[in-house]
Structures are given as structure tokens and as C-alpha cells.
Amino acid sequence: MEQITSILQRFRSYYMASEKYYIYVLYCADNSFYCGFTNNVKRRFHTHQTYQGAKYTRVKKRHPLKLIYSEGFESKHDALSAEYYFKHQTRRQKEKFLLDHGVDLLKLRRN
């Protein structure tokens, strides 16, 4: 029994250490940003696109959505902290962050 417990503990620690978490930023059709966190950006973006994600992105006037930024983190805590930090910035600070991370905001607005 101890051997099984030991194996399960090693498996859990390996699995938890290998899973990455991400923050992502969506650009909405109404010129707003939405930031969230996930362990699978592609799947979560699809959820938003199909009006099944957060209440904020279920609003039709905010579609189409564009995934403009994502960043991986080693822990859920770090990803949630980054999401919290981004969400509590002013619009100008969010734009500066995105520009500093290679997002061309002028190109987004033209499309």
C-alpha cells in the first residue's frame, strides 16, 4: 500500500509541475480588451468565440474576437497574479504592456 501511495505522489508532483498555465488577451470588436487565464489557450479561445466563455465575451457586439497575446507560467498562482495585474491597469497601461510585448495595436484597429 505504501508503494502505491508513493507512486501516486510522484505522479501527482510530476503532473502538477509539468502543467503550464497561461494568461491571454482578446481584442474585442468594440475596441475593448478581455484578459483571462487558462491551461489551454486554443480551447479557451474557441469557448469565447462560440459565446460560451465569460459573460463579457458573450455579448454579440464584442464579436469577432481576436486573440492578440498569451504568455505561459509555471504555476497557476503566477498566471492568476499576472491576470489580476493586467485587469487592474488603466487602458493606457494595458496598451503600453501590449506594445512592449510586440502587439501592433494600430494594425488591430485598421482590420
PDB file of N, CA and C in Angstrom:
ATOM      1  N   MET A   1       0.810  -1.191   0.000  1.00  0.00           N
ATOM      2  CA  MET A   1       0.000   0.000   0.000  1.00  0.00           C
ATOM      3  C   MET A   1       0.858   1.262   0.000  1.00  0.00           C
ATOM      4  N   GLU A   2       1.941   1.262   0.783  1.00  0.00           N
ATOM      5  CA  GLU A   2       2.835   2.416   0.837  1.00  0.00           C
ATOM      6  C   GLU A   2       3.466   2.671  -0.531  1.00  0.00           C
ATOM      7  N   GLN A   3       3.764   1.599  -1.239  1.00  0.00           N
ATOM      8  CA  GLN A   3       4.390   1.746  -2.554  1.00  0.00           C
ATOM      9  C   GLN A   3       3.426   2.427  -3.529  1.00  0.00           C
ATOM     10  N   ILE A   4       2.166   2.064  -3.498  1.00  0.00           N
ATOM     11  CA  ILE A   4       1.161   2.691  -4.366  1.00  0.00           C
ATOM     12  C   ILE A   4       1.022   4.167  -4.017  1.00  0.00           C
ATOM     13  N   THR A   5       0.975   4.477  -2.736  1.00  0.00           N
ATOM     14  CA  THR A   5       0.876   5.873  -2.295  1.00  0.00           C
ATOM     15  C   THR A   5       2.071   6.664  -2.780  1.00  0.00           C
ATOM     16  N   SER A   6       3.253   6.097  -2.680  1.00  0.00           N
ATOM     17  CA  SER A   6       4.470   6.766  -3.129  1.00  0.00           C
ATOM     18  C   SER A   6       4.438   7.019  -4.641  1.00  0.00           C
ATOM     19  N   ILE A   7       3.994   6.041  -5.383  1.00  0.00           N
ATOM     20  CA  ILE A   7       3.902   6.180  -6.840  1.00  0.00           C
ATOM     21  C   ILE A   7       2.898   7.275  -7.202  1.00  0.00           C
ATOM     22  N   LEU A   8       1.752   7.277  -6.534  1.00  0.00           N
ATOM     23  CA  LEU A   8       0.736   8.309  -6.794  1.00  0.00           C
ATOM     24  C   LEU A   8       1.259   9.700  -6.461  1.00  0.00           C
ATOM     25  N   GLN A   9       1.990   9.842  -5.375  1.00  0.00           N
ATOM     26  CA  GLN A   9       2.547  11.141  -5.003  1.00  0.00           C
ATOM     27  C   GLN A   9       3.550  11.620  -6.044  1.00  0.00           C
ATOM     28  N   ARG A  10       4.396  10.734  -6.537  1.00  0.00           N
ATOM     29  CA  ARG A  10       5.357  11.115  -7.570  1.00  0.00           C
ATOM     30  C   ARG A  10       4.643  11.500  -8.865  1.00  0.00           C
ATOM     31  N   PHE A  11       3.610  10.737  -9.208  1.00  0.00           N
ATOM     32  CA  PHE A  11       2.842  11.044 -10.409  1.00  0.00           C
ATOM     33  C   PHE A  11       2.197  12.416 -10.287  1.00  0.00           C
ATOM     34  N   ARG A  12       1.561  12.681  -9.138  1.00  0.00           N
ATOM     35  CA  ARG A  12       0.910  13.983  -8.928  1.00  0.00           C
ATOM     36  C   ARG A  12       1.913  15.122  -8.996  1.00  0.00           C
ATOM     37  N   SER A  13       3.057  14.976  -8.356  1.00  0.00           N
ATOM     38  CA  SER A  13       4.041  16.054  -8.356  1.00  0.00           C
ATOM     39  C   SER A  13       4.596  16.273  -9.767  1.00  0.00           C
ATOM     40  N   TYR A  14       4.792  15.203 -10.534  1.00  0.00           N
ATOM     41  CA  TYR A  14       5.254  15.347 -11.913  1.00  0.00           C
ATOM     42  C   TYR A  14       4.185  16.037 -12.754  1.00  0.00           C
ATOM     43  N   TYR A  15       2.936  15.574 -12.635  1.00  0.00           N
ATOM     44  CA  TYR A  15       1.842  16.136 -13.428  1.00  0.00           C
ATOM     45  C   TYR A  15       1.639  17.605 -13.102  1.00  0.00           C
ATOM     46  N   MET A  16       1.615  17.945 -11.833  1.00  0.00           N
ATOM     47  CA  MET A  16       1.383  19.330 -11.429  1.00  0.00           C
ATOM     48  C   MET A  16       2.541  20.211 -11.876  1.00  0.00           C
ATOM     49  N   ALA A  17       3.752  19.707 -11.847  1.00  0.00           N
ATOM     50  CA  ALA A  17       4.909  20.502 -12.245  1.00  0.00           C
ATOM     51  C   ALA A  17       4.958  20.697 -13.751  1.00  0.00           C
ATOM     52  N   SER A  18       4.411  19.761 -14.513  1.00  0.00           N
ATOM     53  CA  SER A  18       4.523  19.847 -15.965  1.00  0.00           C
ATOM     54  C   SER A  18       3.389  20.642 -16.605  1.00  0.00           C
ATOM     55  N   GLU A  19       2.300  20.902 -15.884  1.00  0.00           N
ATOM     56  CA  GLU A  19       1.191  21.634 -16.463  1.00  0.00           C
ATOM     57  C   GLU A  19       1.487  23.122 -16.436  1.00  0.00           C
ATOM     58  N   LYS A  20       1.307  23.766 -17.592  1.00  0.00           N
ATOM     59  CA  LYS A  20       1.513  25.204 -17.678  1.00  0.00           C
ATOM     60  C   LYS A  20       0.172  25.912 -17.638  1.00  0.00           C
ATOM     61  N   TYR A  21       0.213  27.117 -17.165  1.00  0.00           N
ATOM     62  CA  TYR A  21      -0.961  27.984 -17.146  1.00  0.00           C
ATOM     63  C   TYR A  21      -0.633  29.239 -17.943  1.00  0.00           C
ATOM     64  N   TYR A  22      -1.652  29.836 -18.499  1.00  0.00           N
ATOM     65  CA  TYR A  22      -1.448  30.967 -19.396  1.00  0.00           C
ATOM     66  C   TYR A  22      -2.403  32.103 -19.064  1.00  0.00           C
ATOM     67  N   ILE A  23      -1.946  33.319 -19.347  1.00  0.00           N
ATOM     68  CA  ILE A  23      -2.877  34.430 -19.451  1.00  0.00           C
ATOM     69  C   ILE A  23      -3.004  34.714 -20.937  1.00  0.00           C
ATOM     70  N   TYR A  24      -4.129  35.265 -21.321  1.00  0.00           N
ATOM     71  CA  TYR A  24      -4.340  35.620 -22.720  1.00  0.00           C
ATOM     72  C   TYR A  24      -5.136  36.911 -22.762  1.00  0.00           C
ATOM     73  N   VAL A  25      -4.971  37.647 -23.855  1.00  0.00           N
ATOM     74  CA  VAL A  25      -5.704  38.891 -24.040  1.00  0.00           C
ATOM     75  C   VAL A  25      -6.438  38.809 -25.366  1.00  0.00           C
ATOM     76  N   LEU A  26      -7.719  39.116 -25.323  1.00  0.00           N
ATOM     77  CA  LEU A  26      -8.544  39.176 -26.525  1.00  0.00           C
ATOM     78  C   LEU A  26      -8.803  40.640 -26.876  1.00  0.00           C
ATOM     79  N   TYR A  27      -8.798  40.927 -28.155  1.00  0.00           N
ATOM     80  CA  TYR A  27      -9.208  42.239 -28.644  1.00  0.00           C
ATOM     81  C   TYR A  27     -10.623  42.075 -29.172  1.00  0.00           C
ATOM     82  N   CYS A  28     -11.540  42.861 -28.640  1.00  0.00           N
ATOM     83  CA  CYS A  28     -12.955  42.741 -28.983  1.00  0.00           C
ATOM     84  C   CYS A  28     -13.342  43.761 -30.043  1.00  0.00           C
ATOM     85  N   ALA A  29     -14.404  43.476 -30.784  1.00  0.00           N
ATOM     86  CA  ALA A  29     -14.863  44.339 -31.870  1.00  0.00           C
ATOM     87  C   ALA A  29     -15.261  45.726 -31.378  1.00  0.00           C
ATOM     88  N   ASP A  30     -15.606  45.866 -30.106  1.00  0.00           N
ATOM     89  CA  ASP A  30     -15.960  47.183 -29.565  1.00  0.00           C
ATOM     90  C   ASP A  30     -14.736  47.940 -29.055  1.00  0.00           C
ATOM     91  N   ASN A  31     -13.533  47.487 -29.459  1.00  0.00           N
ATOM     92  CA  ASN A  31     -12.262  48.132 -29.134  1.00  0.00           C
ATOM     93  C   ASN A  31     -11.863  47.930 -27.670  1.00  0.00           C
ATOM     94  N   SER A  32     -12.414  46.944 -27.000  1.00  0.00           N
ATOM     95  CA  SER A  32     -12.046  46.674 -25.612  1.00  0.00           C
ATOM     96  C   SER A  32     -11.127  45.449 -25.567  1.00  0.00           C
ATOM     97  N   PHE A  33     -10.487  45.273 -24.416  1.00  0.00           N
ATOM     98  CA  PHE A  33      -9.638  44.117 -24.171  1.00  0.00           C
ATOM     99  C   PHE A  33     -10.313  43.224 -23.141  1.00  0.00           C
ATOM    100  N   TYR A  34     -10.083  41.925 -23.285  1.00  0.00           N
ATOM    101  CA  TYR A  34     -10.502  40.978 -22.261  1.00  0.00           C
ATOM    102  C   TYR A  34      -9.294  40.120 -21.921  1.00  0.00           C
ATOM    103  N   CYS A  35      -8.997  39.976 -20.648  1.00  0.00           N
ATOM    104  CA  CYS A  35      -7.879  39.149 -20.195  1.00  0.00           C
ATOM    105  C   CYS A  35      -8.420  38.008 -19.354  1.00  0.00           C
ATOM    106  N   GLY A  36      -7.893  36.819 -19.572  1.00  0.00           N
ATOM    107  CA  GLY A  36      -8.285  35.659 -18.793  1.00  0.00           C
ATOM    108  C   GLY A  36      -7.102  34.741 -18.560  1.00  0.00           C
ATOM    109  N   PHE A  37      -7.338  33.639 -17.865  1.00  0.00           N
ATOM    110  CA  PHE A  37      -6.280  32.654 -17.652  1.00  0.00           C
ATOM    111  C   PHE A  37      -6.838  31.265 -17.926  1.00  0.00           C
ATOM    112  N   THR A  38      -5.952  30.367 -18.335  1.00  0.00           N
ATOM    113  CA  THR A  38      -6.360  29.018 -18.712  1.00  0.00           C
ATOM    114  C   THR A  38      -5.148  28.098 -18.714  1.00  0.00           C
ATOM    115  N   ASN A  39      -5.406  26.811 -18.892  1.00  0.00           N
ATOM    116  CA  ASN A  39      -4.301  25.879 -19.116  1.00  0.00           C
ATOM    117  C   ASN A  39      -4.292  25.405 -20.575  1.00  0.00           C
ATOM    118  N   ASN A  40      -5.210  25.952 -21.398  1.00  0.00           N
ATOM    119  CA  ASN A  40      -5.261  25.602 -22.818  1.00  0.00           C
ATOM    120  C   ASN A  40      -5.835  26.797 -23.587  1.00  0.00           C
ATOM    121  N   VAL A  41      -4.959  27.612 -24.146  1.00  0.00           N
ATOM    122  CA  VAL A  41      -5.374  28.867 -24.790  1.00  0.00           C
ATOM    123  C   VAL A  41      -6.270  28.605 -25.996  1.00  0.00           C
ATOM    124  N   LYS A  42      -5.906  27.648 -26.827  1.00  0.00           N
ATOM    125  CA  LYS A  42      -6.689  27.370 -28.029  1.00  0.00           C
ATOM    126  C   LYS A  42      -8.138  26.968 -27.679  1.00  0.00           C
ATOM    127  N   ARG A  43      -8.277  26.066 -26.725  1.00  0.00           N
ATOM    128  CA  ARG A  43      -9.605  25.612 -26.317  1.00  0.00           C
ATOM    129  C   ARG A  43     -10.417  26.755 -25.695  1.00  0.00           C
ATOM    130  N   ARG A  44      -9.770  27.553 -24.850  1.00  0.00           N
ATOM    131  CA  ARG A  44     -10.477  28.646 -24.186  1.00  0.00           C
ATOM    132  C   ARG A  44     -10.908  29.716 -25.182  1.00  0.00           C
ATOM    133  N   PHE A  45     -10.058  30.018 -26.166  1.00  0.00           N
ATOM    134  CA  PHE A  45     -10.418  30.994 -27.187  1.00  0.00           C
ATOM    135  C   PHE A  45     -11.633  30.502 -27.978  1.00  0.00           C
ATOM    136  N   HIS A  46     -11.649  29.232 -28.310  1.00  0.00           N
ATOM    137  CA  HIS A  46     -12.792  28.659 -29.016  1.00  0.00           C
ATOM    138  C   HIS A  46     -14.065  28.808 -28.178  1.00  0.00           C
ATOM    139  N   THR A  47     -13.955  28.601 -26.885  1.00  0.00           N
ATOM    140  CA  THR A  47     -15.107  28.763 -25.984  1.00  0.00           C
ATOM    141  C   THR A  47     -15.639  30.193 -26.049  1.00  0.00           C
ATOM    142  N   HIS A  48     -14.740  31.160 -26.037  1.00  0.00           N
ATOM    143  CA  HIS A  48     -15.165  32.559 -26.143  1.00  0.00           C
ATOM    144  C   HIS A  48     -15.822  32.827 -27.501  1.00  0.00           C
ATOM    145  N   GLN A  49     -15.245  32.302 -28.561  1.00  0.00           N
ATOM    146  CA  GLN A  49     -15.768  32.542 -29.907  1.00  0.00           C
ATOM    147  C   GLN A  49     -17.168  31.974 -30.102  1.00  0.00           C
ATOM    148  N   THR A  50     -17.488  30.944 -29.367  1.00  0.00           N
ATOM    149  CA  THR A  50     -18.801  30.310 -29.506  1.00  0.00           C
ATOM    150  C   THR A  50     -19.803  30.815 -28.461  1.00  0.00           C
ATOM    151  N   TYR A  51     -19.510  31.980 -27.884  1.00  0.00           N
ATOM    152  CA  TYR A  51     -20.402  32.650 -26.922  1.00  0.00           C
ATOM    153  C   TYR A  51     -20.645  31.830 -25.660  1.00  0.00           C
ATOM    154  N   GLN A  52     -19.705  30.974 -25.305  1.00  0.00           N
ATOM    155  CA  GLN A  52     -19.852  30.137 -24.116  1.00  0.00           C
ATOM    156  C   GLN A  52     -18.818  30.474 -23.047  1.00  0.00           C
ATOM    157  N   GLY A  53     -17.998  31.485 -23.293  1.00  0.00           N
ATOM    158  CA  GLY A  53     -16.966  31.860 -22.326  1.00  0.00           C
ATOM    159  C   GLY A  53     -17.518  32.792 -21.269  1.00  0.00           C
ATOM    160  N   ALA A  54     -16.691  33.707 -20.840  1.00  0.00           N
ATOM    161  CA  ALA A  54     -17.076  34.671 -19.805  1.00  0.00           C
ATOM    162  C   ALA A  54     -18.254  35.521 -20.268  1.00  0.00           C
ATOM    163  N   LYS A  55     -19.042  36.013 -19.310  1.00  0.00           N
ATOM    164  CA  LYS A  55     -20.182  36.873 -19.647  1.00  0.00           C
ATOM    165  C   LYS A  55     -19.760  38.032 -20.537  1.00  0.00           C
ATOM    166  N   TYR A  56     -18.581  38.581 -20.254  1.00  0.00           N
ATOM    167  CA  TYR A  56     -18.095  39.740 -21.001  1.00  0.00           C
ATOM    168  C   TYR A  56     -18.010  39.452 -22.498  1.00  0.00           C
ATOM    169  N   THR A  57     -17.555  38.272 -22.855  1.00  0.00           N
ATOM    170  CA  THR A  57     -17.366  37.951 -24.277  1.00  0.00           C
ATOM    171  C   THR A  57     -18.582  37.284 -24.910  1.00  0.00           C
ATOM    172  N   ARG A  58     -19.642  37.079 -24.147  1.00  0.00           N
ATOM    173  CA  ARG A  58     -20.876  36.524 -24.725  1.00  0.00           C
ATOM    174  C   ARG A  58     -21.690  37.584 -25.446  1.00  0.00           C
ATOM    175  N   VAL A  59     -21.375  38.851 -25.227  1.00  0.00           N
ATOM    176  CA  VAL A  59     -22.106  39.964 -25.837  1.00  0.00           C
ATOM    177  C   VAL A  59     -21.772  40.025 -27.326  1.00  0.00           C
ATOM    178  N   LYS A  60     -22.797  39.973 -28.175  1.00  0.00           N
ATOM    179  CA  LYS A  60     -22.589  39.883 -29.628  1.00  0.00           C
ATOM    180  C   LYS A  60     -21.831  41.067 -30.204  1.00  0.00           C
ATOM    181  N   LYS A  61     -22.028  42.271 -29.650  1.00  0.00           N
ATOM    182  CA  LYS A  61     -21.350  43.448 -30.201  1.00  0.00           C
ATOM    183  C   LYS A  61     -19.837  43.394 -29.991  1.00  0.00           C
ATOM    184  N   ARG A  62     -19.379  42.501 -29.129  1.00  0.00           N
ATOM    185  CA  ARG A  62     -17.938  42.370 -28.895  1.00  0.00           C
ATOM    186  C   ARG A  62     -17.278  41.404 -29.877  1.00  0.00           C
ATOM    187  N   HIS A  63     -18.056  40.762 -30.696  1.00  0.00           N
ATOM    188  CA  HIS A  63     -17.527  39.801 -31.686  1.00  0.00           C
ATOM    189  C   HIS A  63     -17.381  40.483 -33.037  1.00  0.00           C
ATOM    190  N   PRO A  64     -16.409  40.100 -33.846  1.00  0.00           N
ATOM    191  CA  PRO A  64     -15.482  38.976 -33.640  1.00  0.00           C
ATOM    192  C   PRO A  64     -14.396  39.321 -32.629  1.00  0.00           C
ATOM    193  N   LEU A  65     -13.858  38.297 -32.021  1.00  0.00           N
ATOM    194  CA  LEU A  65     -12.771  38.418 -31.054  1.00  0.00           C
ATOM    195  C   LEU A  65     -11.464  38.043 -31.739  1.00  0.00           C
ATOM    196  N   LYS A  66     -10.387  38.668 -31.291  1.00  0.00           N
ATOM    197  CA  LYS A  66      -9.059  38.311 -31.801  1.00  0.00           C
ATOM    198  C   LYS A  66      -8.165  37.987 -30.610  1.00  0.00           C
ATOM    199  N   LEU A  67      -7.497  36.866 -30.673  1.00  0.00           N
ATOM    200  CA  LEU A  67      -6.511  36.520 -29.655  1.00  0.00           C
ATOM    201  C   LEU A  67      -5.234  37.276 -30.010  1.00  0.00           C
ATOM    202  N   ILE A  68      -4.839  38.225 -29.166  1.00  0.00           N
ATOM    203  CA  ILE A  68      -3.701  39.069 -29.521  1.00  0.00           C
ATOM    204  C   ILE A  68      -2.460  38.817 -28.680  1.00  0.00           C
ATOM    205  N   TYR A  69      -2.611  38.116 -27.554  1.00  0.00           N
ATOM    206  CA  TYR A  69      -1.454  37.908 -26.690  1.00  0.00           C
ATOM    207  C   TYR A  69      -1.707  36.722 -25.767  1.00  0.00           C
ATOM    208  N   SER A  70      -0.659  35.957 -25.517  1.00  0.00           N
ATOM    209  CA  SER A  70      -0.703  34.932 -24.474  1.00  0.00           C
ATOM    210  C   SER A  70       0.704  34.747 -23.924  1.00  0.00           C
ATOM    211  N   GLU A  71       0.765  34.338 -22.673  1.00  0.00           N
ATOM    212  CA  GLU A  71       2.049  34.119 -22.008  1.00  0.00           C
ATOM    213  C   GLU A  71       1.895  32.965 -21.035  1.00  0.00           C
ATOM    214  N   GLY A  72       2.867  32.060 -21.035  1.00  0.00           N
ATOM    215  CA  GLY A  72       2.830  30.894 -20.167  1.00  0.00           C
ATOM    216  C   GLY A  72       3.513  31.122 -18.837  1.00  0.00           C
ATOM    217  N   PHE A  73       3.031  30.427 -17.817  1.00  0.00           N
ATOM    218  CA  PHE A  73       3.587  30.498 -16.472  1.00  0.00           C
ATOM    219  C   PHE A  73       3.723  29.089 -15.912  1.00  0.00           C
ATOM    220  N   GLU A  74       4.652  28.918 -15.005  1.00  0.00           N
ATOM    221  CA  GLU A  74       4.910  27.601 -14.424  1.00  0.00           C
ATOM    222  C   GLU A  74       3.900  27.218 -13.351  1.00  0.00           C
ATOM    223  N   SER A  75       3.197  28.197 -12.794  1.00  0.00           N
ATOM    224  CA  SER A  75       2.232  27.866 -11.747  1.00  0.00           C
ATOM    225  C   SER A  75       0.921  28.603 -11.966  1.00  0.00           C
ATOM    226  N   LYS A  76      -0.122  28.035 -11.455  1.00  0.00           N
ATOM    227  CA  LYS A  76      -1.448  28.645 -11.523  1.00  0.00           C
ATOM    228  C   LYS A  76      -1.432  29.981 -10.784  1.00  0.00           C
ATOM    229  N   HIS A  77      -0.768  30.018  -9.654  1.00  0.00           N
ATOM    230  CA  HIS A  77      -0.669  31.242  -8.862  1.00  0.00           C
ATOM    231  C   HIS A  77      -0.055  32.378  -9.678  1.00  0.00           C
ATOM    232  N   ASP A  78       1.042  32.091 -10.381  1.00  0.00           N
ATOM    233  CA  ASP A  78       1.704  33.134 -11.175  1.00  0.00           C
ATOM    234  C   ASP A  78       0.805  33.628 -12.305  1.00  0.00           C
ATOM    235  N   ALA A  79       0.092  32.722 -12.953  1.00  0.00           N
ATOM    236  CA  ALA A  79      -0.810  33.113 -14.038  1.00  0.00           C
ATOM    237  C   ALA A  79      -1.963  33.963 -13.506  1.00  0.00           C
ATOM    238  N   LEU A  80      -2.540  33.545 -12.387  1.00  0.00           N
ATOM    239  CA  LEU A  80      -3.632  34.322 -11.798  1.00  0.00           C
ATOM    240  C   LEU A  80      -3.156  35.701 -11.338  1.00  0.00           C
ATOM    241  N   SER A  81      -1.948  35.764 -10.820  1.00  0.00           N
ATOM    242  CA  SER A  81      -1.388  37.054 -10.409  1.00  0.00           C
ATOM    243  C   SER A  81      -1.191  37.973 -11.604  1.00  0.00           C
ATOM    244  N   ALA A  82      -0.695  37.432 -12.709  1.00  0.00           N
ATOM    245  CA  ALA A  82      -0.496  38.228 -13.924  1.00  0.00           C
ATOM    246  C   ALA A  82      -1.832  38.708 -14.480  1.00  0.00           C
ATOM    247  N   GLU A  83      -2.840  37.835 -14.467  1.00  0.00           N
ATOM    248  CA  GLU A  83      -4.172  38.215 -14.930  1.00  0.00           C
ATOM    249  C   GLU A  83      -4.721  39.350 -14.063  1.00  0.00           C
ATOM    250  N   TYR A  84      -4.612  39.220 -12.763  1.00  0.00           N
ATOM    251  CA  TYR A  84      -5.088  40.251 -11.833  1.00  0.00           C
ATOM    252  C   TYR A  84      -4.379  41.582 -12.113  1.00  0.00           C
ATOM    253  N   TYR A  85      -3.062  41.517 -12.281  1.00  0.00           N
ATOM    254  CA  TYR A  85      -2.277  42.719 -12.543  1.00  0.00           C
ATOM    255  C   TYR A  85      -2.753  43.400 -13.826  1.00  0.00           C
ATOM    256  N   PHE A  86      -2.916  42.629 -14.894  1.00  0.00           N
ATOM    257  CA  PHE A  86      -3.340  43.208 -16.170  1.00  0.00           C
ATOM    258  C   PHE A  86      -4.727  43.840 -16.046  1.00  0.00           C
ATOM    259  N   LYS A  87      -5.642  43.139 -15.435  1.00  0.00           N
ATOM    260  CA  LYS A  87      -7.021  43.627 -15.331  1.00  0.00           C
ATOM    261  C   LYS A  87      -7.137  44.906 -14.503  1.00  0.00           C
ATOM    262  N   HIS A  88      -6.193  45.151 -13.623  1.00  0.00           N
ATOM    263  CA  HIS A  88      -6.266  46.328 -12.766  1.00  0.00           C
ATOM    264  C   HIS A  88      -5.412  47.497 -13.269  1.00  0.00           C
ATOM    265  N   GLN A  89      -5.021  47.438 -14.515  1.00  0.00           N
ATOM    266  CA  GLN A  89      -4.291  48.545 -15.131  1.00  0.00           C
ATOM    267  C   GLN A  89      -5.278  49.469 -15.838  1.00  0.00           C
ATOM    268  N   THR A  90      -4.843  50.696 -16.072  1.00  0.00           N
ATOM    269  CA  THR A  90      -5.650  51.606 -16.885  1.00  0.00           C
ATOM    270  C   THR A  90      -5.560  51.165 -18.340  1.00  0.00           C
ATOM    271  N   ARG A  91      -6.435  51.689 -19.155  1.00  0.00           N
ATOM    272  CA  ARG A  91      -6.396  51.372 -20.588  1.00  0.00           C
ATOM    273  C   ARG A  91      -5.025  51.716 -21.175  1.00  0.00           C
ATOM    274  N   ARG A  92      -4.515  52.856 -20.823  1.00  0.00           N
ATOM    275  CA  ARG A  92      -3.204  53.293 -21.337  1.00  0.00           C
ATOM    276  C   ARG A  92      -2.095  52.331 -20.905  1.00  0.00           C
ATOM    277  N   GLN A  93      -2.133  51.886 -19.665  1.00  0.00           N
ATOM    278  CA  GLN A  93      -1.125  50.938 -19.181  1.00  0.00           C
ATOM    279  C   GLN A  93      -1.247  49.586 -19.892  1.00  0.00           C
ATOM    280  N   LYS A  94      -2.471  49.151 -20.152  1.00  0.00           N
ATOM    281  CA  LYS A  94      -2.675  47.897 -20.893  1.00  0.00           C
ATOM    282  C   LYS A  94      -2.112  48.018 -22.299  1.00  0.00           C
ATOM    283  N   GLU A  95      -2.380  49.144 -22.953  1.00  0.00           N
ATOM    284  CA  GLU A  95      -1.855  49.348 -24.308  1.00  0.00           C
ATOM    285  C   GLU A  95      -0.332  49.355 -24.310  1.00  0.00           C
ATOM    286  N   LYS A  96       0.273  50.013 -23.322  1.00  0.00           N
ATOM    287  CA  LYS A  96       1.738  50.038 -23.239  1.00  0.00           C
ATOM    288  C   LYS A  96       2.284  48.624 -23.032  1.00  0.00           C
ATOM    289  N   PHE A  97       1.669  47.857 -22.141  1.00  0.00           N
ATOM    290  CA  PHE A  97       2.094  46.475 -21.910  1.00  0.00           C
ATOM    291  C   PHE A  97       2.058  45.690 -23.222  1.00  0.00           C
ATOM    292  N   LEU A  98       0.951  45.799 -23.949  1.00  0.00           N
ATOM    293  CA  LEU A  98       0.811  45.044 -25.200  1.00  0.00           C
ATOM    294  C   LEU A  98       1.826  45.508 -26.234  1.00  0.00           C
ATOM    295  N   LEU A  99       2.032  46.811 -26.350  1.00  0.00           N
ATOM    296  CA  LEU A  99       3.046  47.328 -27.281  1.00  0.00           C
ATOM    297  C   LEU A  99       4.433  46.818 -26.902  1.00  0.00           C
ATOM    298  N   ASP A 100       4.750  46.841 -25.616  1.00  0.00           N
ATOM    299  CA  ASP A 100       6.056  46.355 -25.141  1.00  0.00           C
ATOM    300  C   ASP A 100       6.247  44.865 -25.398  1.00  0.00           C
ATOM    301  N   HIS A 101       5.142  44.144 -25.594  1.00  0.00           N
ATOM    302  CA  HIS A 101       5.209  42.700 -25.849  1.00  0.00           C
ATOM    303  C   HIS A 101       4.905  42.351 -27.311  1.00  0.00           C
ATOM    304  N   GLY A 102       5.093  43.338 -28.191  1.00  0.00           N
ATOM    305  CA  GLY A 102       5.046  43.078 -29.630  1.00  0.00           C
ATOM    306  C   GLY A 102       3.677  43.077 -30.282  1.00  0.00           C
ATOM    307  N   VAL A 103       2.657  43.573 -29.620  1.00  0.00           N
ATOM    308  CA  VAL A 103       1.319  43.616 -30.217  1.00  0.00           C
ATOM    309  C   VAL A 103       1.155  44.947 -30.946  1.00  0.00           C
ATOM    310  N   ASP A 104       0.848  44.890 -32.232  1.00  0.00           N
ATOM    311  CA  ASP A 104       0.665  46.088 -33.054  1.00  0.00           C
ATOM    312  C   ASP A 104      -0.792  46.551 -32.962  1.00  0.00           C
ATOM    313  N   LEU A 105      -1.054  47.472 -32.059  1.00  0.00           N
ATOM    314  CA  LEU A 105      -2.425  47.933 -31.822  1.00  0.00           C
ATOM    315  C   LEU A 105      -2.980  48.709 -32.998  1.00  0.00           C
ATOM    316  N   LEU A 106      -2.143  49.449 -33.718  1.00  0.00           N
ATOM    317  CA  LEU A 106      -2.623  50.195 -34.883  1.00  0.00           C
ATOM    318  C   LEU A 106      -3.127  49.253 -35.968  1.00  0.00           C
ATOM    319  N   LYS A 107      -2.437  48.170 -36.165  1.00  0.00           N
ATOM    320  CA  LYS A 107      -2.856  47.167 -37.151  1.00  0.00           C
ATOM    321  C   LYS A 107      -4.199  46.550 -36.750  1.00  0.00           C
ATOM    322  N   LEU A 108      -4.380  46.304 -35.461  1.00  0.00           N
ATOM    323  CA  LEU A 108      -5.647  45.725 -34.983  1.00  0.00           C
ATOM    324  C   LEU A 108      -6.825  46.651 -35.294  1.00  0.00           C
ATOM    325  N   ARG A 109      -6.635  47.918 -35.069  1.00  0.00           N
ATOM    326  CA  ARG A 109      -7.718  48.876 -35.252  1.00  0.00           C
ATOM    327  C   ARG A 109      -8.071  49.070 -36.707  1.00  0.00           C
ATOM    328  N   ARG A 110      -7.108  48.876 -37.598  1.00  0.00           N
ATOM    329  CA  ARG A 110      -7.382  49.031 -39.042  1.00  0.00           C
ATOM    330  C   ARG A 110      -8.146  47.861 -39.605  1.00  0.00           C
ATOM    331  N   ASN A 111      -7.991  46.693 -38.994  1.00  0.00           N
ATOM    332  CA  ASN A 111      -8.646  45.485 -39.541  1.00  0.00           C
ATOM    333  C   ASN A 111     -10.052  45.350 -39.077  1.00  0.00           C
TER     334      ASN A 111
END
